[in-house]
Amino acid sequence: MNIRELRAEDLAPLLGLYTHLHEHDDPLPSGPEVQAVWTEALANPRIRYFGGWDEGQLVSSCTLTIIPNLTRACRPYGVIENVVTHSAHRNQGWGHALLQHALAHAWRERCYKVMLMTGRKDEHTLRFYEQAGFDRHGKQAFVAKPPQ
C-alpha cells in the first residue's frame, strides 16, 4: 500500500473519491472557489490530507487536523474527518492502514488524543473504527449545525 500526503495535483482524484463518502452531498461551488479552499488547506501546516494509492488510483483518504491546546501540558489534539475508501476497495485494509498512518503522524506531533466522529450507525463501521484504535464509549460527541 502506498500512503502519502496529498499534493496540489491530487485535488481531482480526491473529489472523485469523495463521491464514495456520502450518498447525497451538497453541490460544490465553482471550480475557482474549490481550488482556493484546497490551496488554503494545503498551505496550513496543521491540516494533512493522507491518501492511499493503488496502481496510480487514489482509493482511500482522510484528513487530520492538529489543534493547538493550552491544557494537557500544551499538547495538541487531532481531529480526523472525511474517512473514505472507494467502494471497490473496501474490506481490503485500506481504511485501517490509512488511519494507522494518520494516527502515527498525530503521535509524532505529540497529540495527547485524536478524535473521530462518524454519522454511521451500523455495527460493522463502528467495529472498524474500534479496530483502528478508537473508543466509541470514551467521550460523548455533540454536533451543532447552523439554522436552516
Coordinates of C-alpha atoms in Angstrom, one line a residue:
M1 CA 0.0 0.0 0.0
N2 CA 1.3 3.4 -1.0
I3 CA 0.1 6.0 1.6
R4 CA 1.3 9.6 1.3
E5 CA 0.2 13.2 1.9
L6 CA -1.9 14.6 -0.9
R7 CA -0.4 17.3 -3.0
A8 CA -1.9 20.2 -5.1
E9 CA -2.3 18.0 -8.2
D10 CA -4.3 15.4 -6.2
L11 CA -7.5 17.6 -6.0
A12 CA -9.3 16.0 -8.9
P13 CA -8.7 12.4 -7.7
L14 CA -9.8 13.4 -4.2
L15 CA -13.0 15.0 -5.4
G16 CA -13.7 11.8 -7.4
L17 CA -13.1 9.7 -4.3
Y18 CA -15.4 11.9 -2.2
T19 CA -18.3 10.7 -4.3
H20 CA -17.9 7.4 -2.3
L21 CA -18.2 9.3 1.0
H22 CA -21.8 10.4 1.1
E23 CA -24.7 9.1 -0.9
H24 CA -26.0 12.7 -1.1
D25 CA -23.9 15.8 -0.6
D26 CA -24.3 19.5 -1.2
P27 CA -23.1 20.5 -4.7
L28 CA -19.6 22.0 -4.8
P29 CA -19.2 25.7 -5.5
S30 CA -17.4 27.0 -8.6
G31 CA -14.0 25.5 -9.6
P32 CA -12.0 28.6 -8.5
E33 CA -13.7 28.5 -5.1
V34 CA -12.9 24.8 -4.6
Q35 CA -9.3 25.4 -5.8
A36 CA -9.0 28.3 -3.3
V37 CA -10.2 26.1 -0.4
W38 CA -7.7 23.3 -1.5
T39 CA -4.8 25.8 -1.7
E40 CA -5.6 27.2 1.7
A41 CA -5.9 23.8 3.3
L42 CA -2.6 22.6 1.8
A43 CA -0.8 25.8 3.0
N44 CA -1.9 25.2 6.6
P45 CA 0.8 23.1 8.3
R46 CA -1.8 21.8 10.8
I47 CA -4.0 20.2 8.2
R48 CA -2.9 17.0 6.5
Y49 CA -4.7 15.1 3.8
F50 CA -3.5 11.5 3.5
G51 CA -4.2 9.2 0.6
G52 CA -3.8 5.6 -0.2
W53 CA -2.9 4.8 -3.8
D54 CA -3.3 1.6 -5.7
E55 CA -1.7 1.5 -9.1
G56 CA -1.9 5.2 -9.5
Q57 CA -5.5 5.5 -8.3
L58 CA -6.5 7.3 -5.1
V59 CA -8.6 4.6 -3.3
S60 CA -8.7 5.9 0.3
S61 CA -8.3 9.2 2.1
C62 CA -8.7 11.0 5.4
T63 CA -8.0 14.5 6.8
L64 CA -6.1 15.1 10.1
T65 CA -6.2 18.5 11.7
I66 CA -3.9 19.2 14.6
I67 CA -5.2 21.8 17.0
P68 CA -3.0 23.7 19.5
N69 CA -4.1 23.4 23.1
L70 CA -3.4 25.1 26.4
T71 CA -4.3 22.1 28.5
R72 CA -2.6 18.7 28.8
A73 CA 0.9 20.3 29.1
C74 CA 0.2 22.2 25.9
R75 CA 0.0 19.1 23.9
P76 CA -2.2 19.4 20.8
Y77 CA -5.1 17.2 19.9
G78 CA -6.1 15.8 16.5
V79 CA -9.4 15.5 14.6
I80 CA -9.8 13.0 11.8
E81 CA -12.5 13.7 9.2
N82 CA -13.7 12.5 5.8
V83 CA -12.5 9.0 6.1
V84 CA -13.4 7.3 2.8
T85 CA -12.4 4.3 0.8
H86 CA -13.5 3.7 -2.8
S87 CA -16.4 1.2 -2.7
A88 CA -14.4 -1.3 -4.9
H89 CA -11.5 -1.3 -2.4
R90 CA -13.4 -1.7 0.9
N91 CA -12.7 -4.5 3.3
Q92 CA -9.1 -4.9 1.9
G93 CA -7.3 -3.0 4.7
W94 CA -7.0 0.4 3.0
G95 CA -9.0 2.3 5.6
H96 CA -7.2 0.7 8.5
A97 CA -3.8 1.4 7.1
L98 CA -4.7 5.0 6.3
L99 CA -6.0 5.6 9.9
Q100 CA -2.8 4.0 11.3
H101 CA -0.7 6.3 9.1
A102 CA -2.7 9.4 10.3
L103 CA -2.5 8.3 14.0
A104 CA 1.3 7.8 13.7
H105 CA 1.6 11.3 12.4
A106 CA -0.5 12.7 15.3
W107 CA 1.6 10.8 17.8
R108 CA 4.8 12.2 16.3
E109 CA 3.3 15.7 16.6
R110 CA 2.8 14.9 20.4
C111 CA -1.1 14.9 20.2
Y112 CA -2.5 13.6 23.5
K113 CA -5.6 12.3 21.7
V114 CA -7.2 12.1 18.3
M115 CA -10.9 12.3 17.8
L116 CA -13.1 11.0 15.0
M117 CA -16.8 11.1 14.6
T118 CA -19.0 9.2 12.3
G119 CA -22.6 9.6 11.3
R120 CA -22.8 5.9 10.5
K121 CA -24.7 3.7 13.0
D122 CA -24.1 0.2 11.5
E123 CA -22.1 -2.1 13.8
H124 CA -19.6 -3.0 11.0
T125 CA -18.5 0.6 10.7
L126 CA -18.3 1.1 14.5
R127 CA -16.2 -2.1 14.9
F128 CA -13.9 -0.9 12.0
Y129 CA -13.1 2.3 14.0
E130 CA -12.6 0.4 17.2
Q131 CA -10.2 -2.0 15.5
A132 CA -8.3 1.1 14.2
G133 CA -7.8 2.2 17.9
F134 CA -10.8 4.4 18.6
D135 CA -13.0 4.0 21.6
R136 CA -16.7 4.5 20.9
H137 CA -17.5 4.9 24.6
G138 CA -14.7 7.2 25.6
K139 CA -16.5 10.5 25.1
Q140 CA -19.9 11.8 24.1
A141 CA -20.0 13.9 20.9
F142 CA -22.4 16.7 20.3
V143 CA -22.8 18.4 16.9
A144 CA -24.3 21.8 16.2
K145 CA -25.3 22.9 12.7
P146 CA -26.4 26.4 11.6
P147 CA -30.1 27.1 11.5
Q148 CA -31.7 26.5 8.1

